[in-house]
XYZ file of C-alpha atoms in Angstrom:
453
model
C 6.259 15.441 -13.287
C 6.243 15.208 -17.048
C 9.676 15.809 -18.610
C 9.728 17.428 -22.053
C 12.082 16.057 -24.669
C 12.724 17.690 -28.039
C 13.615 15.609 -31.069
C 16.991 16.490 -32.468
C 15.711 15.812 -35.973
C 13.317 18.754 -35.524
C 16.232 20.975 -34.510
C 18.122 19.970 -37.633
C 15.048 20.572 -39.786
C 14.739 24.050 -38.257
C 18.366 24.775 -39.132
C 17.996 23.537 -42.689
C 14.959 25.761 -43.196
C 16.784 28.930 -42.233
C 16.859 28.677 -38.441
C 18.690 30.983 -36.091
C 21.816 28.838 -36.012
C 24.149 27.592 -38.729
C 24.183 23.937 -39.683
C 27.659 22.434 -40.037
C 29.496 19.185 -39.301
C 29.921 20.123 -35.628
C 26.210 20.861 -35.272
C 25.225 17.579 -36.904
C 27.677 15.617 -34.736
C 26.303 17.185 -31.543
C 22.718 16.558 -32.587
C 23.383 12.915 -33.488
C 25.213 12.218 -30.220
C 22.463 13.870 -28.192
C 19.808 11.873 -30.063
C 21.753 8.670 -29.385
C 21.996 9.344 -25.650
C 18.276 10.121 -25.432
C 17.304 6.952 -27.299
C 19.362 4.927 -24.794
C 17.891 6.850 -21.819
C 21.459 7.780 -20.901
C 20.648 11.003 -19.059
C 24.118 11.564 -17.624
C 25.678 11.058 -21.021
C 23.295 13.592 -22.570
C 24.010 16.119 -19.799
C 27.755 15.675 -20.200
C 27.450 16.396 -23.912
C 26.350 19.960 -23.114
C 29.948 20.688 -22.051
C 30.857 20.442 -25.739
C 27.828 22.212 -27.218
C 28.755 24.233 -30.346
C 28.665 27.994 -29.806
C 25.985 28.454 -32.461
C 23.642 26.134 -30.474
C 24.421 27.384 -26.966
C 21.635 29.988 -26.933
C 18.934 27.846 -28.502
C 15.969 27.939 -26.067
C 14.708 24.449 -26.897
C 18.116 22.933 -26.210
C 18.387 24.864 -22.954
C 14.975 23.641 -21.856
C 15.987 20.095 -22.765
C 19.127 20.587 -20.680
C 16.983 21.712 -17.717
C 14.708 18.671 -18.143
C 17.659 16.326 -18.143
C 19.092 17.960 -15.024
C 15.753 17.505 -13.233
C 15.768 13.834 -14.203
C 19.249 13.521 -12.717
C 18.105 15.181 -9.451
C 20.142 18.291 -10.187
C 17.334 20.802 -9.786
C 19.576 23.670 -8.602
C 21.490 23.590 -11.878
C 18.238 23.398 -13.828
C 16.968 26.444 -11.926
C 19.938 28.506 -13.115
C 18.955 27.823 -16.726
C 15.295 28.871 -16.390
C 16.120 31.898 -14.213
C 18.672 33.115 -16.767
C 16.151 32.692 -19.581
C 13.513 34.686 -17.675
C 16.061 37.338 -16.672
C 16.983 37.777 -20.341
C 13.341 38.563 -21.113
C 12.205 35.153 -22.348
C 8.826 34.584 -20.701
C 7.328 32.216 -23.250
C 4.899 29.552 -22.077
C 7.511 26.799 -22.451
C 10.059 28.670 -20.345
C 7.561 29.544 -17.593
C 6.261 25.973 -17.485
C 9.766 24.554 -17.229
C 10.534 27.072 -14.477
C 7.490 25.802 -12.549
C 8.601 22.194 -12.972
C 12.108 23.089 -11.798
C 10.608 24.768 -8.721
C 8.626 21.585 -7.977
C 11.752 19.456 -8.335
C 13.682 21.713 -5.961
C 10.867 21.667 -3.386
C 11.038 25.412 -2.868
C 7.485 26.268 -1.748
C 7.868 29.988 -2.391
C 9.203 29.426 -5.913
C 6.477 26.873 -6.647
C 3.730 29.238 -5.532
C 5.164 32.136 -7.526
C 5.699 30.085 -10.691
C 2.203 28.566 -10.535
C 0.625 31.978 -9.961
C 2.445 33.425 -12.967
C 1.143 30.657 -15.224
C -2.428 30.880 -13.880
C -2.483 34.666 -14.337
C -1.845 34.049 -18.035
C -4.202 31.043 -18.326
C -6.327 29.788 -15.378
C -6.484 26.391 -17.076
C -2.750 26.041 -17.688
C -2.013 22.310 -17.595
C 1.387 22.412 -15.891
C 0.185 24.749 -13.102
C -3.023 22.803 -12.485
C -1.185 19.485 -12.528
C 1.185 20.787 -9.869
C -1.759 21.890 -7.723
C -3.497 18.563 -8.353
C -0.395 16.622 -7.315
C -0.118 18.671 -4.131
C -3.728 17.974 -3.151
C -3.384 14.282 -4.042
C -0.418 13.969 -1.660
C -2.618 15.484 1.063
C -5.289 12.874 0.178
C -7.702 15.627 -0.782
C -8.805 13.692 -3.826
C -11.838 15.774 -4.762
C -9.795 18.987 -4.865
C -7.048 17.242 -6.822
C -9.592 15.967 -9.359
C -10.822 19.515 -9.897
C -7.344 20.729 -10.795
C -6.667 17.822 -13.165
C -9.980 18.538 -14.911
C -8.901 22.157 -15.428
C -5.707 20.907 -17.064
C -7.772 18.923 -19.545
C -9.710 22.058 -20.539
C -6.562 23.566 -22.033
C -4.913 20.275 -23.035
C -7.499 17.462 -23.523
C -4.726 14.986 -24.280
C -2.489 15.910 -21.335
C -1.240 12.557 -20.109
C -0.421 13.610 -16.550
C -3.895 15.099 -16.101
C -5.592 12.040 -17.579
C -3.679 9.807 -15.194
C -4.471 12.129 -12.284
C -8.187 12.123 -13.117
C -8.179 8.342 -13.419
C -6.422 7.861 -10.107
C -8.531 10.404 -8.193
C -11.764 9.017 -9.626
C -10.616 5.559 -8.536
C -9.979 6.760 -4.987
C -13.311 8.590 -4.920
C -15.201 5.526 -6.121
C -16.117 7.034 -9.505
C -15.152 3.785 -11.186
C -16.812 4.347 -14.564
C -15.117 7.738 -14.961
C -11.808 6.294 -13.791
C -11.920 3.573 -16.433
C -12.726 6.140 -19.132
C -9.762 8.292 -18.029
C -7.293 5.422 -18.154
C -8.619 4.161 -21.493
C -8.199 7.673 -22.933
C -4.670 7.804 -21.558
C -3.777 4.536 -23.288
C -4.825 6.038 -26.633
C -2.102 8.660 -26.280
C 0.393 6.661 -24.212
C -0.111 2.950 -24.963
C 3.092 2.099 -23.089
C 1.708 3.346 -19.754
C 1.885 0.266 -17.525
C 0.144 1.973 -14.593
C -2.921 2.698 -16.708
C -3.212 -1.021 -17.468
C -2.722 -1.809 -13.795
C -5.515 0.534 -12.688
C -7.932 -0.847 -15.271
C -7.088 -4.256 -13.856
C -7.946 -2.977 -10.366
C -11.252 -1.680 -11.677
C -12.147 -5.085 -13.111
C -11.103 -6.696 -9.832
C -13.358 -4.316 -7.888
C -16.174 -5.609 -10.079
C -15.013 -9.180 -9.253
C -14.119 -9.772 -12.894
C -10.789 -11.341 -11.994
C -10.142 -12.949 -15.380
C -10.117 -9.521 -17.072
C -8.112 -8.132 -14.165
C -5.463 -10.786 -14.799
C -5.225 -9.778 -18.466
C -4.569 -6.134 -17.622
C -2.138 -6.937 -14.804
C -0.173 -9.142 -17.210
C -0.132 -6.326 -19.780
C 1.258 -3.978 -17.131
C 3.933 -6.541 -16.280
C 4.773 -7.043 -19.944
C 5.476 -3.310 -20.210
C 7.297 -3.020 -16.886
C 8.183 -6.390 -15.328
C 10.385 -4.924 -12.589
C 7.602 -3.423 -10.421
C 6.802 -5.679 -7.468
C 3.338 -4.143 -6.916
C 2.268 -5.373 -10.352
C 3.116 -8.958 -9.401
C 1.359 -8.558 -6.053
C -1.856 -7.463 -7.784
C -1.579 -10.286 -10.314
C -1.160 -12.778 -7.483
C -4.305 -11.483 -5.777
C -6.368 -11.930 -8.942
C -4.942 -15.405 -9.532
C -5.693 -16.328 -5.926
C -9.298 -15.181 -6.382
C -9.718 -17.419 -9.433
C -8.356 -20.452 -7.589
C -4.984 -20.413 -9.376
C -3.030 -20.938 -6.163
C 0.226 -22.174 -7.719
C 0.307 -19.216 -10.097
C -0.459 -16.810 -7.250
C 2.426 -18.247 -5.245
C 4.776 -17.746 -8.205
C 3.616 -14.148 -8.683
C 4.146 -13.269 -5.025
C 7.514 -15.031 -5.058
C 8.493 -12.869 -8.027
C 7.389 -9.745 -6.133
C 9.593 -10.808 -3.215
C 12.513 -11.458 -5.551
C 12.154 -7.958 -7.016
C 11.752 -6.215 -3.665
C 12.934 -8.441 -0.806
C 12.662 -5.626 1.745
C 8.957 -4.979 1.030
C 6.563 -6.713 3.415
C 3.462 -7.101 1.239
C 4.661 -9.973 -0.956
C 5.551 -12.013 2.132
C 2.159 -11.180 3.671
C 0.125 -12.546 0.767
C 2.303 -15.601 0.277
C 2.207 -16.358 4.012
C -1.587 -16.193 3.940
C -1.657 -18.646 1.039
C 0.694 -21.066 2.813
C -1.418 -20.706 5.959
C -4.596 -21.663 4.067
C -2.804 -24.685 2.614
C -1.682 -25.740 6.114
C 1.967 -25.225 5.204
C 2.688 -23.979 8.716
C 6.496 -23.836 8.534
C 6.472 -21.921 5.244
C 3.795 -19.549 6.546
C 5.736 -18.838 9.740
C 8.904 -18.169 7.768
C 7.098 -15.572 5.655
C 5.303 -13.992 8.626
C 8.684 -13.552 10.307
C 9.902 -11.770 7.157
C 6.836 -9.528 7.366
C 7.666 -8.367 10.899
C 11.315 -8.026 9.936
C 10.493 -5.738 7.005
C 7.544 -3.959 8.668
C 7.832 -4.115 12.489
C 4.605 -2.130 12.951
C 2.412 -4.606 11.068
C 0.744 -6.157 14.093
C -1.386 -8.594 12.056
C 1.780 -10.576 11.326
C 2.598 -10.779 15.041
C -0.978 -11.976 15.551
C -0.633 -14.663 12.877
C 2.630 -15.945 14.346
C 0.955 -16.080 17.752
C -1.994 -18.048 16.349
C 0.165 -20.633 14.573
C 2.510 -21.081 17.528
C -0.549 -21.463 19.806
C -1.878 -24.119 17.454
C 1.439 -25.979 17.777
C 1.248 -25.635 21.596
C 4.376 -23.479 21.740
C 2.868 -21.429 24.534
C 5.863 -19.236 25.361
C 6.508 -18.300 21.724
C 2.808 -17.667 21.098
C 2.700 -15.442 24.178
C 5.716 -13.460 22.995
C 4.021 -12.575 19.718
C 0.612 -11.828 21.200
C 2.372 -9.460 23.586
C 4.133 -7.787 20.647
C 0.813 -7.415 18.789
C -0.770 -5.955 21.932
C 2.085 -3.459 22.309
C 1.274 -2.046 18.867
C -2.513 -2.403 18.952
C -3.818 -3.017 22.481
C -6.663 -5.548 22.435
C -8.401 -7.610 25.100
C -8.163 -10.565 22.695
C -4.352 -10.452 22.680
C -4.339 -9.920 26.431
C -6.586 -12.918 27.082
C -4.360 -15.049 24.851
C -1.318 -13.972 26.881
C -3.037 -14.902 30.158
C -4.277 -18.188 28.657
C -0.765 -19.259 27.616
C 0.406 -18.866 31.202
C -2.537 -20.944 32.420
C -1.744 -23.611 29.826
C 1.728 -23.760 31.374
C 0.095 -24.081 34.820
C 1.660 -20.761 35.802
C -1.272 -19.210 37.656
C 0.926 -16.648 39.392
C 2.059 -14.977 36.143
C -1.407 -15.372 34.627
C -2.981 -13.486 37.524
C -0.270 -10.818 37.485
C -0.728 -10.145 33.742
C -4.532 -10.097 34.044
C -4.287 -7.560 36.866
C -1.977 -5.389 34.762
C -4.319 -5.480 31.759
C -7.334 -4.665 33.970
C -5.458 -1.729 35.506
C -4.401 -0.344 32.118
C -7.888 -0.844 30.693
C -9.468 1.129 33.524
C -6.842 3.843 33.117
C -7.480 4.294 29.394
C -11.273 3.802 29.239
C -13.748 5.076 31.813
C -16.328 2.501 30.652
C -13.939 -0.455 30.633
C -15.181 -1.813 33.984
C -18.657 -2.171 32.461
C -17.471 -4.210 29.470
C -17.470 -7.948 28.858
C -13.719 -7.662 28.175
C -13.205 -6.524 31.760
C -15.342 -9.345 33.146
C -13.538 -11.942 31.019
C -10.145 -10.762 32.291
C -11.502 -10.926 35.850
C -12.725 -14.455 35.194
C -9.267 -15.542 33.985
C -7.588 -13.747 36.896
C -9.764 -15.234 39.639
C -10.708 -18.518 37.917
C -14.344 -17.892 38.870
C -16.517 -17.361 40.879
C -19.738 -19.009 39.676
C -21.644 -15.737 39.921
C -19.244 -14.117 37.450
C -19.539 -17.111 35.110
C -23.318 -16.768 35.087
C -23.075 -13.015 34.521
C -20.807 -13.487 31.473
C -23.086 -16.180 30.038
C -25.969 -13.709 30.167
C -23.846 -10.941 28.632
C -22.920 -13.202 25.727
C -26.578 -13.767 24.914
C -27.216 -10.027 24.793
C -24.275 -9.128 22.509
C -25.539 -7.927 19.105
C -22.086 -7.567 17.507
C -21.640 -11.024 15.966
C -17.847 -10.896 15.790
C -17.541 -9.640 19.351
C -19.907 -12.367 20.520
C -17.899 -15.022 18.685
C -14.605 -13.812 20.130
C -15.899 -13.759 23.693
C -17.565 -17.161 23.288
C -14.159 -18.568 22.396
C -12.525 -17.200 25.542
C -15.445 -18.422 27.651
C -15.072 -21.864 26.072
C -11.305 -21.819 26.612
C -11.873 -20.895 30.257
C -13.969 -24.021 30.741
C -11.378 -26.101 28.861
C -8.699 -24.828 31.242
C -10.969 -25.623 34.192
C -11.360 -29.223 33.048
C -14.863 -29.056 31.550
C -14.296 -30.116 27.916
C -17.993 -30.757 27.247
C -18.863 -27.111 28.070
C -15.962 -25.709 26.031
C -16.882 -27.946 23.051
C -20.415 -26.573 23.174
C -19.122 -23.019 22.818
C -16.612 -23.990 20.116
C -19.395 -25.652 18.139
C -21.522 -22.515 18.345
C -18.595 -20.483 17.007
C -17.908 -22.787 14.048
C -21.571 -22.635 13.017
C -21.369 -18.852 12.605
C -21.401 -17.596 9.012
C -18.554 -15.485 7.562
C -16.640 -15.074 10.840
C -14.112 -12.223 10.878
C -12.126 -13.022 14.006
C -9.004 -15.133 14.471
C -10.418 -17.126 17.383
C -12.715 -18.935 14.913
C -9.727 -20.880 13.563
C -8.519 -21.824 17.026
C -12.010 -23.068 17.912
C -11.987 -25.245 14.766
C -8.599 -26.688 15.683
C -9.774 -27.377 19.242
C -12.707 -29.445 17.954
C -10.399 -31.440 15.661
C -8.173 -32.537 18.546
């Protein structure tokens, strides 16, 4: 929501030129103090000053609207509502008053008041910027980006330089993939509001989408220069630096994001991935544990911990985290890893019990599960054979057209033979996996590690 501020110097100029109130020492003192508080962004100080407002200024509409704006900024919407309601009740239905009343309604979250205030403004002007921005914001929150864009465009019909509408158009166009229009919106916004750090950030995203990471870095740095305390800005900068091979700088950017917002998982996620790529296993694990601490539903972090612990042959710990990942996002891959860790501990009893449980749950949740290669692979791990099932799976693997699925299942087939004491067969499957181009499955890494041992 855009908050309107009125320059005290303009109020004084109005008084000097024969305004409705009398200029005197008390008026000047109030105006100067109010100006000082506003320049320091001291909202509470400015609000408190209204307790001493001179009687000749108390009824000035601009000052009352400023008071309402300040109250909204201080999350005191109920008090702000009293001001706009009193103005309307006294017969003041100017555009400024009605627009402020609509913004107060939005701040209070009163759906009935919002609807009524917006309707009143649209009845006067269907392209009213405040009303259409409110409607645009509502649709954006519902992720109905095309509808939101339509409302922001209406705002620009009546106010071509409206900053909130320009930002809204830029953001919605970005989400809708209208990248050229999005860039034009944000560049227009910067003409009127050159201090808008988010506009710089979005232009950086647009360059990054075009894989022009060097330009993206420039805009991300400009955003940070304007507002260095936003962790998301540092996260984006780190991504662009990572994509240009500036790994040390990326690490510093993500570390800064973590410093600014230690309870936000994303900075840890990116830094953990970087450490993982650099084979800094201990550092990566430490960050992945922070990810699951700050975002317990992010199952990819549980998966990554499981992978690294598996690599270090910590079977019980790896199993714990694959089970946690499976609890959030059930997957035959996690289930097979759980069963495999038991087999690696020579605990065939628990391995068989877990495989039976996963088969039972799979059949319960998917009528076609018993016809899948996932089902057959779990059966293979449960029964450790027979040869007929091995041959059947080998044929199924050849028929799989989904490359990632084929690669994943080849790994588990290879691991099965490794567990059965046939390293030459398992190595053959691992080699096939590592020759695949652009693999998108975690088992690829484990196959690489297995061949290195």
